[in-house]
Coordinates of C-alpha atoms in Angstrom, one line a residue:
X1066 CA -42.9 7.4 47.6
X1067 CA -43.1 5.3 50.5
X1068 CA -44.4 2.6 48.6
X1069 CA -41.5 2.3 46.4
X1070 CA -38.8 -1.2 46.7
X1071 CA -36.3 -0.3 48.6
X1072 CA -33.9 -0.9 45.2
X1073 CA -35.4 1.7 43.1
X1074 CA -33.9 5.1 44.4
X1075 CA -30.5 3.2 43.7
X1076 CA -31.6 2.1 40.7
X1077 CA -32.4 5.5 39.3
X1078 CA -28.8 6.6 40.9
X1079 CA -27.4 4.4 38.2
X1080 CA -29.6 5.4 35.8
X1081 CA -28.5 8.8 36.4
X1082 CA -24.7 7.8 36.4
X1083 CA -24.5 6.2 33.1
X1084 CA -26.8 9.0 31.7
X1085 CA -23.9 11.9 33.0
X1086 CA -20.8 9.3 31.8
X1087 CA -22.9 8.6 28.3
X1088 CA -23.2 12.7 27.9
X1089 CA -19.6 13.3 28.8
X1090 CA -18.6 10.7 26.2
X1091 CA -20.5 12.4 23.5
X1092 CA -19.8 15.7 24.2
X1093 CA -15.9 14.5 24.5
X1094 CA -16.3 12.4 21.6
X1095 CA -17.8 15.7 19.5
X1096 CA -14.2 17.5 20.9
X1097 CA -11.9 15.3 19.8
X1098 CA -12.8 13.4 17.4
X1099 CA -12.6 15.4 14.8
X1100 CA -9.2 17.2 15.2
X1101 CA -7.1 16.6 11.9
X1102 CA -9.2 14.2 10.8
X1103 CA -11.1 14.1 7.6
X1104 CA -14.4 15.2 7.9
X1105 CA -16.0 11.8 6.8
X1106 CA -14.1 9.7 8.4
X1107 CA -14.9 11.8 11.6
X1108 CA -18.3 12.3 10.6
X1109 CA -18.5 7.7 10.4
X1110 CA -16.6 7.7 13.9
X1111 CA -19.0 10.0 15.6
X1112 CA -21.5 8.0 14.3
X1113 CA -20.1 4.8 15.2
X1114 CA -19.2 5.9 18.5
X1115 CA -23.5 7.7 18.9
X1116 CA -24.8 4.6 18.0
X1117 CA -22.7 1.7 19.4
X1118 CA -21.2 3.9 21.9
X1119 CA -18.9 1.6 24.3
X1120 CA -17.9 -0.9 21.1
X1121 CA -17.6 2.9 19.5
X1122 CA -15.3 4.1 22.2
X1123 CA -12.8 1.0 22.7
X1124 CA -12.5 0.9 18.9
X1125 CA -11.6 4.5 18.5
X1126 CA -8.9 4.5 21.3
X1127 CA -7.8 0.9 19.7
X1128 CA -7.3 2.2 16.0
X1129 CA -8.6 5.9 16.0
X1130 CA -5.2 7.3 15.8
X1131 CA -3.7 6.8 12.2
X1132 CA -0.4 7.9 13.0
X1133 CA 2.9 5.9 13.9
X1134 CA 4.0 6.5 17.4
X1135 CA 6.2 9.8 17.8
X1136 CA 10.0 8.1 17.8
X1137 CA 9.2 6.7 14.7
X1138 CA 8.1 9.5 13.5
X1139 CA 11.0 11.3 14.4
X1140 CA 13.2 8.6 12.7
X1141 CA 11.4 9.3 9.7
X1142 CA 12.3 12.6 9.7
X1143 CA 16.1 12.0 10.7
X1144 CA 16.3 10.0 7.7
X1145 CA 14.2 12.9 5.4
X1146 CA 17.0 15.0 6.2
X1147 CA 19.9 12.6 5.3
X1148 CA 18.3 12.1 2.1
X1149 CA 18.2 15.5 1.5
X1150 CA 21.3 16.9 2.3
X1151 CA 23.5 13.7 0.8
X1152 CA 21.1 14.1 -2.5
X1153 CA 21.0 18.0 -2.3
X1154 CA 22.3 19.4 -6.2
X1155 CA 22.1 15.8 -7.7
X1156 CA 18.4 15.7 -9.6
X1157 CA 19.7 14.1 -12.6
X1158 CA 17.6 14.5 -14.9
X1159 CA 18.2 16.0 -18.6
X1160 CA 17.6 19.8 -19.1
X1161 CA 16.5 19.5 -22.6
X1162 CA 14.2 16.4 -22.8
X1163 CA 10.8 18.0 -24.0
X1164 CA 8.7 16.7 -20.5
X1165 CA 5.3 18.0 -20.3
X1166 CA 5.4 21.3 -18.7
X1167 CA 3.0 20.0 -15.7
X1168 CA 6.3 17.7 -14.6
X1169 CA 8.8 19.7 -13.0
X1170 CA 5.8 21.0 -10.3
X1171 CA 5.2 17.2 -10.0
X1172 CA 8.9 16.6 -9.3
X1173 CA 8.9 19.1 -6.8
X1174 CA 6.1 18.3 -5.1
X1175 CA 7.6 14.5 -4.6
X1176 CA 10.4 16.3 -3.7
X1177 CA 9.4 18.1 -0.5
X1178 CA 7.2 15.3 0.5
X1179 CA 9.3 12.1 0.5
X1180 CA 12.5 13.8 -0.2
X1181 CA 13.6 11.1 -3.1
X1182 CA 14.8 12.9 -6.0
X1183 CA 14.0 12.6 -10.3
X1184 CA 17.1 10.2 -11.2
X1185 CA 18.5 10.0 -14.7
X1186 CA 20.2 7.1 -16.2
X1187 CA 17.9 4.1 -15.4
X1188 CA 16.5 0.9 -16.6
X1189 CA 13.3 -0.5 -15.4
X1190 CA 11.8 -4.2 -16.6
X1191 CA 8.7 -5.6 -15.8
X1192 CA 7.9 -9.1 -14.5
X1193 CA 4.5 -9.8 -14.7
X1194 CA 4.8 -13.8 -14.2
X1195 CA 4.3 -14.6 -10.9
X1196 CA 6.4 -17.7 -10.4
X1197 CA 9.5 -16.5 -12.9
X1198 CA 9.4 -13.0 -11.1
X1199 CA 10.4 -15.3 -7.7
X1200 CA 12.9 -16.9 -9.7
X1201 CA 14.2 -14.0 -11.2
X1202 CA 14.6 -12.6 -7.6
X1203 CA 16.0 -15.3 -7.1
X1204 CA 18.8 -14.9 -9.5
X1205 CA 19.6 -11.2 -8.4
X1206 CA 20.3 -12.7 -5.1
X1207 CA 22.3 -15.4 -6.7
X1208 CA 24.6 -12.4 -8.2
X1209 CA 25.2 -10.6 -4.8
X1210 CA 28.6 -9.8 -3.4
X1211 CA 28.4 -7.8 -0.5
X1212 CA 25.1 -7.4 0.7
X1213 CA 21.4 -8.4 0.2
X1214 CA 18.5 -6.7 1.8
X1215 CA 15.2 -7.8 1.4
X1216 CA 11.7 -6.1 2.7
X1217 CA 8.0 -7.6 2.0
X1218 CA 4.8 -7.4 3.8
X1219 CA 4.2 -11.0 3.4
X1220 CA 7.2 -13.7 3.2
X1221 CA 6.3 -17.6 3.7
X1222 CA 8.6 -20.3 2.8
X1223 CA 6.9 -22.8 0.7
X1224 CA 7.3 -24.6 -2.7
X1225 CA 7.0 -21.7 -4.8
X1226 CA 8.7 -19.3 -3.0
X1227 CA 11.9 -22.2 -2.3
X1228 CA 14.1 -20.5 -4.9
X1229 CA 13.6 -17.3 -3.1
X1230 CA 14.5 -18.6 0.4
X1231 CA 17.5 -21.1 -1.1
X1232 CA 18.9 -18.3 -2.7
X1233 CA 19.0 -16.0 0.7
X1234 CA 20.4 -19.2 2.3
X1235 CA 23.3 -19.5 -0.4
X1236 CA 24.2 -16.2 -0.4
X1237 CA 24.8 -16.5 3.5
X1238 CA 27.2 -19.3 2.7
X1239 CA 28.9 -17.0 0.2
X1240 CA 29.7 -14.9 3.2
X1241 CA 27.0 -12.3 1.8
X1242 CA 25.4 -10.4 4.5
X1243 CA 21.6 -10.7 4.0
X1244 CA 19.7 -8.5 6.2
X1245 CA 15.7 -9.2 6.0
X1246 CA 12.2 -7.3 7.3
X1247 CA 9.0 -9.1 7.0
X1248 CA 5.5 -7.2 8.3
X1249 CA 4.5 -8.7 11.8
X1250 CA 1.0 -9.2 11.0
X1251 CA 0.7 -9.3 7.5
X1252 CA 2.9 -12.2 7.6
X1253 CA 1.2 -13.8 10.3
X1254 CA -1.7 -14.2 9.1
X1255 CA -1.0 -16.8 6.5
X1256 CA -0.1 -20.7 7.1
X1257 CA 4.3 -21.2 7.5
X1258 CA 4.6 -18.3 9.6
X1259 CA 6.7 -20.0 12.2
X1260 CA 8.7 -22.5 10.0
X1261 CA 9.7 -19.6 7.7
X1262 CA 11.2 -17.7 10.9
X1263 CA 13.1 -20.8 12.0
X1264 CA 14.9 -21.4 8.3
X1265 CA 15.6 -17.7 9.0
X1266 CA 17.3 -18.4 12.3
X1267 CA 18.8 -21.3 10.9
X1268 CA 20.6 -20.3 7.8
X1269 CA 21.7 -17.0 10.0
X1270 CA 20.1 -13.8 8.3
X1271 CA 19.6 -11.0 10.7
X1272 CA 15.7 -10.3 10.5
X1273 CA 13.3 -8.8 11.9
X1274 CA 9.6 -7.8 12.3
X1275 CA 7.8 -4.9 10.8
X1276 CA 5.7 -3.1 13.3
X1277 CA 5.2 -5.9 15.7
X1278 CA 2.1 -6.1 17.6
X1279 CA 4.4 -7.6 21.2
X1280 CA 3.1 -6.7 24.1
X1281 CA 5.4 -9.5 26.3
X1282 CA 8.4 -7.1 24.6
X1283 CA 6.3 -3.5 25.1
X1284 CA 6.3 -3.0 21.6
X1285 CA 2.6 -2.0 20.1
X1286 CA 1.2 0.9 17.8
X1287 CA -2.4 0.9 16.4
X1288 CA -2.4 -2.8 15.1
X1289 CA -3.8 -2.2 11.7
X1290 CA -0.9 0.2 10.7
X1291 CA 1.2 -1.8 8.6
X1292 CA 4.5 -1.8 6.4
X1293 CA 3.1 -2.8 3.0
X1294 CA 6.6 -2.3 1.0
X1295 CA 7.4 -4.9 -1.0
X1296 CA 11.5 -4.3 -2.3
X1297 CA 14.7 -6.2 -2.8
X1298 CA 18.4 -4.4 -3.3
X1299 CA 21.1 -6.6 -4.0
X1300 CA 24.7 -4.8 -3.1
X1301 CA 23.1 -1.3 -4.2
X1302 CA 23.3 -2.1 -7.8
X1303 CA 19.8 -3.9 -8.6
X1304 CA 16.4 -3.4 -7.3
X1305 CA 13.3 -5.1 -7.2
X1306 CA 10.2 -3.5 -6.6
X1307 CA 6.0 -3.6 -6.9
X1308 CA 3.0 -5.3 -5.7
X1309 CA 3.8 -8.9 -5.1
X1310 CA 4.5 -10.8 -2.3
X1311 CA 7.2 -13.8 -1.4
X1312 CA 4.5 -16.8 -1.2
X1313 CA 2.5 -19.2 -3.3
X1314 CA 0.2 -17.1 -5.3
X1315 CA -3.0 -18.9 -4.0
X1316 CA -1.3 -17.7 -0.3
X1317 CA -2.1 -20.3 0.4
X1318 CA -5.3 -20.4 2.7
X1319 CA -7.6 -23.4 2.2
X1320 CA -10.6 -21.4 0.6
X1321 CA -7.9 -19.6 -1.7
X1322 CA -7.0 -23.2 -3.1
X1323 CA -10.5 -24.1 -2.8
X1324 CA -11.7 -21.9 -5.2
X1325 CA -8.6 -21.9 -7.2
X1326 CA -7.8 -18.1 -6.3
X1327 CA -4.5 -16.7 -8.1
X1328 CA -3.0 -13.3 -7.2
X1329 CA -1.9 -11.5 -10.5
X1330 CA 0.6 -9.3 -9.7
X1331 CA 3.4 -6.9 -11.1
X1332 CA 6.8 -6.3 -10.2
X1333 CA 9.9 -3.8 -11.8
X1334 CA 13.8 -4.6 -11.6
X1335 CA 15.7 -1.6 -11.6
X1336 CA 19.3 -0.4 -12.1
X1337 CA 21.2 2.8 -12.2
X1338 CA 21.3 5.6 -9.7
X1339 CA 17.4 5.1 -8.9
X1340 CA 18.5 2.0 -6.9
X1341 CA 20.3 4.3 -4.4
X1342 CA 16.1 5.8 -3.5
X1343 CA 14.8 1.8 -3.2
X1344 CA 17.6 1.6 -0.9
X1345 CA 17.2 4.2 1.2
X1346 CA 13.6 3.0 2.0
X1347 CA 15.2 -0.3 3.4
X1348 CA 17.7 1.6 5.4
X1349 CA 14.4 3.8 6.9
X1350 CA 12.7 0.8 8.0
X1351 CA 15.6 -1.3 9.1
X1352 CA 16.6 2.2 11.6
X1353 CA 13.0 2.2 12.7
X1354 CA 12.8 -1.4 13.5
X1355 CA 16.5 -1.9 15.1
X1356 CA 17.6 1.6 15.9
X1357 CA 20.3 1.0 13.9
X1358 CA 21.5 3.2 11.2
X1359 CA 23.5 1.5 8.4
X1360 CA 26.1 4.2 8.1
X1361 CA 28.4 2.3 5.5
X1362 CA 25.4 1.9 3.1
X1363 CA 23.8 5.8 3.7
X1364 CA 21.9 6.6 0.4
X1365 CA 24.2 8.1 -2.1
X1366 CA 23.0 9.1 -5.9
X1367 CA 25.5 8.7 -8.4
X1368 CA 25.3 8.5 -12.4
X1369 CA 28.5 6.9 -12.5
X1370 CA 28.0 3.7 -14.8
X1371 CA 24.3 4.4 -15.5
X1372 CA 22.8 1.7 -17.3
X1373 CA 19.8 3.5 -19.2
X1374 CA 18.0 6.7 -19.7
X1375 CA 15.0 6.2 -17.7
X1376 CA 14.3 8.8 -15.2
X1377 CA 13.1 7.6 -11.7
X1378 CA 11.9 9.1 -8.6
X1379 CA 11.3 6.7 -5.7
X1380 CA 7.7 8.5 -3.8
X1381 CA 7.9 6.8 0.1
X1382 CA 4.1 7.5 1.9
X1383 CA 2.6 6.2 4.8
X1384 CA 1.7 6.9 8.9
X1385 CA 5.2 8.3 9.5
X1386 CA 4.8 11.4 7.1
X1387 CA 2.7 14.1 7.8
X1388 CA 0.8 14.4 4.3
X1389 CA -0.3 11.6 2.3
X1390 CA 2.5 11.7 -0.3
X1391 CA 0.6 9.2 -2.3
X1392 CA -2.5 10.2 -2.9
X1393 CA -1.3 14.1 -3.4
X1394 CA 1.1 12.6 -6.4
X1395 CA -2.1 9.9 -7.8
X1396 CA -4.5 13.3 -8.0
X1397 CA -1.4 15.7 -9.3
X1398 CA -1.7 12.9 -12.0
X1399 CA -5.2 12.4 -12.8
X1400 CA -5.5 16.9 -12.9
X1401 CA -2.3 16.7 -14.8
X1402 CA -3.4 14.1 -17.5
X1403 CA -4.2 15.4 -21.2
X1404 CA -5.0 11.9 -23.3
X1405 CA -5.1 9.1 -21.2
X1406 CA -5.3 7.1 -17.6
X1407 CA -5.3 3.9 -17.3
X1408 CA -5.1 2.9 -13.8
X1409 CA -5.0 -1.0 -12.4
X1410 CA -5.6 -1.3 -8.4
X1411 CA -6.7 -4.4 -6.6
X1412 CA -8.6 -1.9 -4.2
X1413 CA -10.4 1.2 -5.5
X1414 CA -11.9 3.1 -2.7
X1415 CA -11.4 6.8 -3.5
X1416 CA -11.3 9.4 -0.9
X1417 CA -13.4 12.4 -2.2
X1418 CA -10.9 14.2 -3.6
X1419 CA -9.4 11.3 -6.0
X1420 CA -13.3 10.7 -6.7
X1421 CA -13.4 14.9 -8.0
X1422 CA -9.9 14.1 -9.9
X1423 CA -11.0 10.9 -11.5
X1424 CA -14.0 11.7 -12.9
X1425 CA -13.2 15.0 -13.5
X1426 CA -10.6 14.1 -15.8
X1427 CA -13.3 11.9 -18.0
X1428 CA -15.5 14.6 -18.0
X1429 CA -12.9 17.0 -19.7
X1430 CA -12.4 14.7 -22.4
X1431 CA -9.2 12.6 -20.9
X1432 CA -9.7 8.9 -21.8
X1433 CA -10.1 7.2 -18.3
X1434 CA -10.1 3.3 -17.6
X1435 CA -9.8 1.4 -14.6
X1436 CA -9.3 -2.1 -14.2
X1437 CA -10.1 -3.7 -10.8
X1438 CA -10.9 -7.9 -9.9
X1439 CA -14.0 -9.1 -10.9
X1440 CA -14.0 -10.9 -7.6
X1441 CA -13.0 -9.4 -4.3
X1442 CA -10.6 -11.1 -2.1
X1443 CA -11.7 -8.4 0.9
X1444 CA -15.6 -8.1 1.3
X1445 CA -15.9 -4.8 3.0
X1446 CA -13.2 -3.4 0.6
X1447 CA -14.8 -4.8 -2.7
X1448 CA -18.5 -3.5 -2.1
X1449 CA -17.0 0.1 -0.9
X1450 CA -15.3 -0.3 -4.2
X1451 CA -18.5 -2.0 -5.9
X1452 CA -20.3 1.6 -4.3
X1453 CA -18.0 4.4 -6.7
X1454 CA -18.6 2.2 -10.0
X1455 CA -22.0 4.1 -10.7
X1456 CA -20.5 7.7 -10.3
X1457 CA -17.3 6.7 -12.4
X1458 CA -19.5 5.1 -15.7
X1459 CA -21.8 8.4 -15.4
X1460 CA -18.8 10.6 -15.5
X1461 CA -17.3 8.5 -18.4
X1462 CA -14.6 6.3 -16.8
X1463 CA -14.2 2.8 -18.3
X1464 CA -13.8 0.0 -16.0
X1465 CA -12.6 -3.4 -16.9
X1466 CA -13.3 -6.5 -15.2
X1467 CA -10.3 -9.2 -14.3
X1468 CA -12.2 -12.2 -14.1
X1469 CA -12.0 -14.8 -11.4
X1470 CA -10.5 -17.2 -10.4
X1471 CA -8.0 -14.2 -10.8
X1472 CA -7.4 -11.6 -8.2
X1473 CA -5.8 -9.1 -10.1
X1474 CA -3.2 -7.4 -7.6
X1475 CA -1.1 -5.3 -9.6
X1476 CA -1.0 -1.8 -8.9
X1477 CA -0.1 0.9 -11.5
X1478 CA -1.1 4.2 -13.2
X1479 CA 0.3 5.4 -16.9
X1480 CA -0.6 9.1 -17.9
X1481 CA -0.6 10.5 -21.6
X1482 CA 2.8 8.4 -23.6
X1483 CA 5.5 9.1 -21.2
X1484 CA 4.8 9.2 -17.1
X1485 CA 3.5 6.0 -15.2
X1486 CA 4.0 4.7 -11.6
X1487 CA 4.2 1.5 -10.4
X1488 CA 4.0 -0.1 -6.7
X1489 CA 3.3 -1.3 -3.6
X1490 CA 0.0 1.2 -2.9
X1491 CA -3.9 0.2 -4.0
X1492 CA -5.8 3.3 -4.1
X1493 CA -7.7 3.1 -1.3
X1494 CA -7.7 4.6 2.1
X1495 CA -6.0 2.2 3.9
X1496 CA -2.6 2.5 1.7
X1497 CA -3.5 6.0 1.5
X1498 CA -3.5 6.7 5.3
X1499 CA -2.6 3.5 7.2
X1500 CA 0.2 1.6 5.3
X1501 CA 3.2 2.3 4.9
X1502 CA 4.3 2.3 0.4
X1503 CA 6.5 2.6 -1.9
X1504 CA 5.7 4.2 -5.2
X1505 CA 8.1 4.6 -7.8
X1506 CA 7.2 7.4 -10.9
X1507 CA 8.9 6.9 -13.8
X1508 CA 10.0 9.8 -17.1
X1509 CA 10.2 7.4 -20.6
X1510 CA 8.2 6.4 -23.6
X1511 CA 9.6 3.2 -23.9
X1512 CA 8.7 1.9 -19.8
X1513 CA 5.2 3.7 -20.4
X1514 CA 5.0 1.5 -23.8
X1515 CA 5.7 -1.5 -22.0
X1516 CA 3.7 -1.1 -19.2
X1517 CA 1.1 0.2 -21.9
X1518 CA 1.4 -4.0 -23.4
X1519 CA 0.6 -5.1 -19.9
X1520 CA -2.9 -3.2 -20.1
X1521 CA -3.0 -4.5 -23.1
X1522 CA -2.8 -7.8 -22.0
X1523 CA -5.3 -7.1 -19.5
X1524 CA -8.2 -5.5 -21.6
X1525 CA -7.7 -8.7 -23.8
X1526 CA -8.7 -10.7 -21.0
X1527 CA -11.1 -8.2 -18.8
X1528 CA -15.0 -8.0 -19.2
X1529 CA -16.2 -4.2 -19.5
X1530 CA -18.8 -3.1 -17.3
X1531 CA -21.8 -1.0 -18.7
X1532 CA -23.8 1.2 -16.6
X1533 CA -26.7 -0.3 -17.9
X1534 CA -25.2 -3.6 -16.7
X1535 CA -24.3 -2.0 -13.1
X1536 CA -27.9 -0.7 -12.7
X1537 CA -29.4 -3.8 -12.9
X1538 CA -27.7 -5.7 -10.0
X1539 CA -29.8 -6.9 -7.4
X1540 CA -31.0 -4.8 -4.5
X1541 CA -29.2 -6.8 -1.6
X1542 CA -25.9 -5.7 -3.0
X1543 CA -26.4 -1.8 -2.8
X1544 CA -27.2 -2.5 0.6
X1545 CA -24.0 -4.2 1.1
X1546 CA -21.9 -1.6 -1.0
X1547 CA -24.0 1.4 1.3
X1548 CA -22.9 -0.6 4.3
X1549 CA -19.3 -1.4 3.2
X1550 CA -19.1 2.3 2.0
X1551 CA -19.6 3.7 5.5
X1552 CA -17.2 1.2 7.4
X1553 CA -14.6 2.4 4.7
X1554 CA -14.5 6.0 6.1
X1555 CA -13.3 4.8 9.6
X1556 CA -9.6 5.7 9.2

C-alpha cells in the first residue's frame, strides 16, 4: 500500500468516523423515537431522520417533542385541580331532560379530561358576520364594569379591527381593568405587529405574549406549539368565543388582498354560569404566561340569574394535557352519532382513528357531510386534506366545497337534533396535538337548530364533490397530496 497518497489512510479514518456516528444515530434514532409517540408519526420521523439524516436530526430535537415544557405543565395541572375542587357537586344540568343515553359517558369523559363541567342555564348566539361580530365585541367591551380580559391567537390593529382596539382603549379610561394575551408567533407573523403592541403600551392594558419564542429573555419551547384560543369575558358575565381572529379578514398579507381572500369564520356569545369555564381558560393561560394567579376572579359556577336553558361544557385541549381531550370528544361524537354529522373545519387532516370514526359512521347508515374551503390557504395542509377525500366519498361521506375567494374558517360539528360543538380547533393534527383550544359542547334543540341554518347557508352556497369528479383530477396533484400526506404525520 506503499503506493497509496499519503491523504488516503486519513481519509478512510473519516470515512470510518462518520460511518460509526451515522450508525449510532440510527440505532439511537430507532430507541427513541418512538416512545409515546404515534406509530405514524414515528414511523414519518424515522424516515425523515434515515433519509435526510442531519436535516432529520436537528429537526427532531427542534420540534420532535410535542409537549409544553414541564412547569407549564404543572400549572396546567394546578389549575385542573382548582377547577375541580371549586366546581366539585355543581354539574348543573337537569335530571329529567330526555338526553340521549350516549351523553352522560360523554359528559364524563370531558369531565376527567379538561375538568370543565355540563352547565345549565345558558344562552349561546351566533355571529357569523365577520365585521359585525368585531363590532359586537366591541359592544360587550363597551358594557364592562370591572374587568375585561381578552385572549386570541392573532390580534392586529387595523381599520376593521379599530372598534375592537377603541373599545379596549375606552374601557381603560373608564377605569376598567383590561388584561390582554395575544400568541407570540401567530401574531407575528402578519403586517401591524409592532404598532398594535405600542397602542397597547400606550392606552395602558397589561399584556402579554402567548408562548413567546425569546431567547434574549430565556424563554423558548418547541416554536410551533402555539395558543390557538380565541375568547373574550367581559366582568365574568358575557363571553365570546370561536374561530375568528381580531384582524381584517383578508389578514391582511399582500397575496391575501391580491387575490381577494376572505376568512369566513364563526363566533358564539355566551352568558350564564358557562361563562365562569371561558373564564377559567383565561385565568390558565394568563398563570402560565405571568405566574400570576388571579385569585379574586378564581372560576366559580353559579346558576344564580341564569339567563337561558342551554347546557354548556367548556372542553380545554392542547400540549399541556396528557391526552388529546379534543379529538377523544370529536370521535366519542362521530361513534355516538345516530342521524346526522355535519362537520365544517378549515383543516381536515384526520388521524387514523377519526378516519375509522368518520367513515365508519357513513357506513352504518349515519348521514355524514363535511364541508371544507375549496381553496387552501396552507399548501401542505390542503393536499394532506385533498389525500382523505377519496376514502371519505367511498365510505359515503358528503363533502361540500366553500368556494374561493372564500376561506371558510369556521370550525363546528352538530350531531343528531340536539348536541353540537363549536371552536377554536380544525380537525387536524396540529390542533389535535400541537395547539393549544378551546372547544365548547353544547345540550339544546334550539343552538343545534341554529347552528343547523348556518350549514344551511353554507350548502346553499358550497359545490358538492363527486367521486367520480375527485377521480379525475390530474396526476401531479396525487403526487402532491402523497407528499403533503407524509409531511402531515411529523408531530
Amino acid at each position: 500500500m506503499d503506493w497509496l497518497p499519503d491523504w488516503v489512510p486519513s481519509l478512510t479514518v473519516s470515512a470510518v468516523v462518520l460511518l460509526v456516528v451515522d450508525l449510532v444515530v440510527r440505532v439511537t434514532a430507532i430507541a427513541v423515537v418512538p416512545v409515546n409517540r404515534r406509530p405514524s408519526s414515528a414511523l414519518a420521523w424515522l424516515l425523515t431522520i434515515f433519509f435526510i439524516p442531519y436535516v432529520g436530526v436537528v429537526a427532531f430535537l427542534l420540534i420532535g417533542n410535542p409537549k409544553l415544557p414541564r412547569a407549564r405543565r404543572r400549572k396546567q395541572r394546578e389549575i385542573n385541580e382548582l377547577i375541580l375542587s371549586s366546581t366539585k357537586g355543581m354539574d348543573l344540568v337537569s335530571a329529567d331532560h330526555p338526553w340521549p343515553p350516549w351523553l352522560r359517558g360523554l359528559v364524563e369523559l370531558n369531565r376527567n379530561l379538561g375538568a370543565m363541567p355540563l352547565v345549565g342555564g345558558n344562552s349561546a348566539d351566533l355571529c357569523g358576520e365577520y365585521d359585525e361580530a368585531i363590532r359586537a365585541m366591541a359592544r360587550s367591551i363597551d358594557g364592562a364594569r370591572e374587568y375585561v380580559h381578552v385572549e386570541f391567537y392573532i390580534m392586529t390593529k387595523d381599520p376593521t379591527s379599530e372598534p375592537f382596539f377603541t373599545a379596549l382603549a375606552n374601557a381603560v379610561d373608564r377605569g376598567v381593568k383590561v388584561r390582554l394575551l395575544l400568541d407570540h408567533m401567530g401574531s407575528l407573523r402578519y403586517p401591524g405587529y409592532r404598532r398594535t403592541t405600542r397602542f397597547l403600551d400606550d392606552v395602558g392594558i397589561e399584556w402579554h405574549p402567548m408562548l413567546p419564542v425569546q431567547l434574549h429573555k430565556l424563554k423558548y419551547q418547541r416554536p410551533d406549539l402555539r395558543n390557538h384560543r380565541k375568547l373574550l369575558v367581559v366582568d365574568g358575565e358575557v363571553a365570546w368565543l370561536g374561530s375568528q381572529n381580531v384582524l381584517d379578514r383578508s389578514y391582511n398579507k399582500r397575496g391575501n388582498v391580491r387575490r381577494g381572500l376572505k376568512w369566513q369564520d364563526l363566533m358564539v356569545r355566551l352568558e350564564g354560569p358557562v361563562v365562569s369555564g371561558v373564564e377559567a381558560m383565561f385565568i390558565t393561560d394568563w398563570y402560565s404566561e405571568t405566574d400570576e394567579l388571579l385569585e379574586a376572579e378564581r372560576p366559580e359556577v353559579s346558576p344564580v340569574g341564569s339567563p337561558g336553558h342551554l347546557e354548556c361544557q367548556v372542553v380545554p385541549s392542547g400540549p399541556g394535557f396528557d391526552g388529546e381531550n379534543n379529538l377523544k370528544l370529536f370521535n366519542a361524537l362521530l361513534y355516538s352519532a345516530q342521524r346526522r354529522i355535519s362537520i365544517t373545519s378549515p383543516y381536515f387532516v384526520p388521524d387514523e382513528s377519526m378516519l375509522s370514526a368518520i367513515t365508519t359512521a357513513a357506513e352504518r347508515g349515519v348521514d355524514v357531510e363535511l364541508f371544507v374551503s375549496e381553496y387552501g390557504d396552507q399548501f401542505f395542509v390542503h393536499y394532506a386534506e385533498c389525500s382523505y377525500y377519496e376514502n371519505l366519498l367511498r365510505a359515503g361521506v358528503r363533502i361540500f366545497r366553500y368556494p374561493a375567494p372564500y376561506v371558510l374558517h369556521a370550525k363546528h360539528m352538530t350531531v343528531d337534533e340536539e348536541v353540537a360543538v363549536i371552536g377554536s380547533s380544525n380537525m387536524d393534527m396540529r390542533s389535535f396535538l400541537l395547539d393549544l383550544e378551546l372547544t365548547l359542547m353544547v345540550c339544546g334543540r334550539e343552538f343545534a337548530d341554529d347552528l343547523r341554518r348556518v350549514e344551511d347557508e353554507y350548502r346553499a352556497k358550497c359545490t358538492e364533490l363527486t367521486l367520480e369528479q375527485w377521480l379525475a383530477r390530474p396526476r401531479w396533484d396525487v403526487i402532491k397530496e402523497n407528499v403533503a400526506r407524509l409531511t402531515s404525520a411529523l408531530q
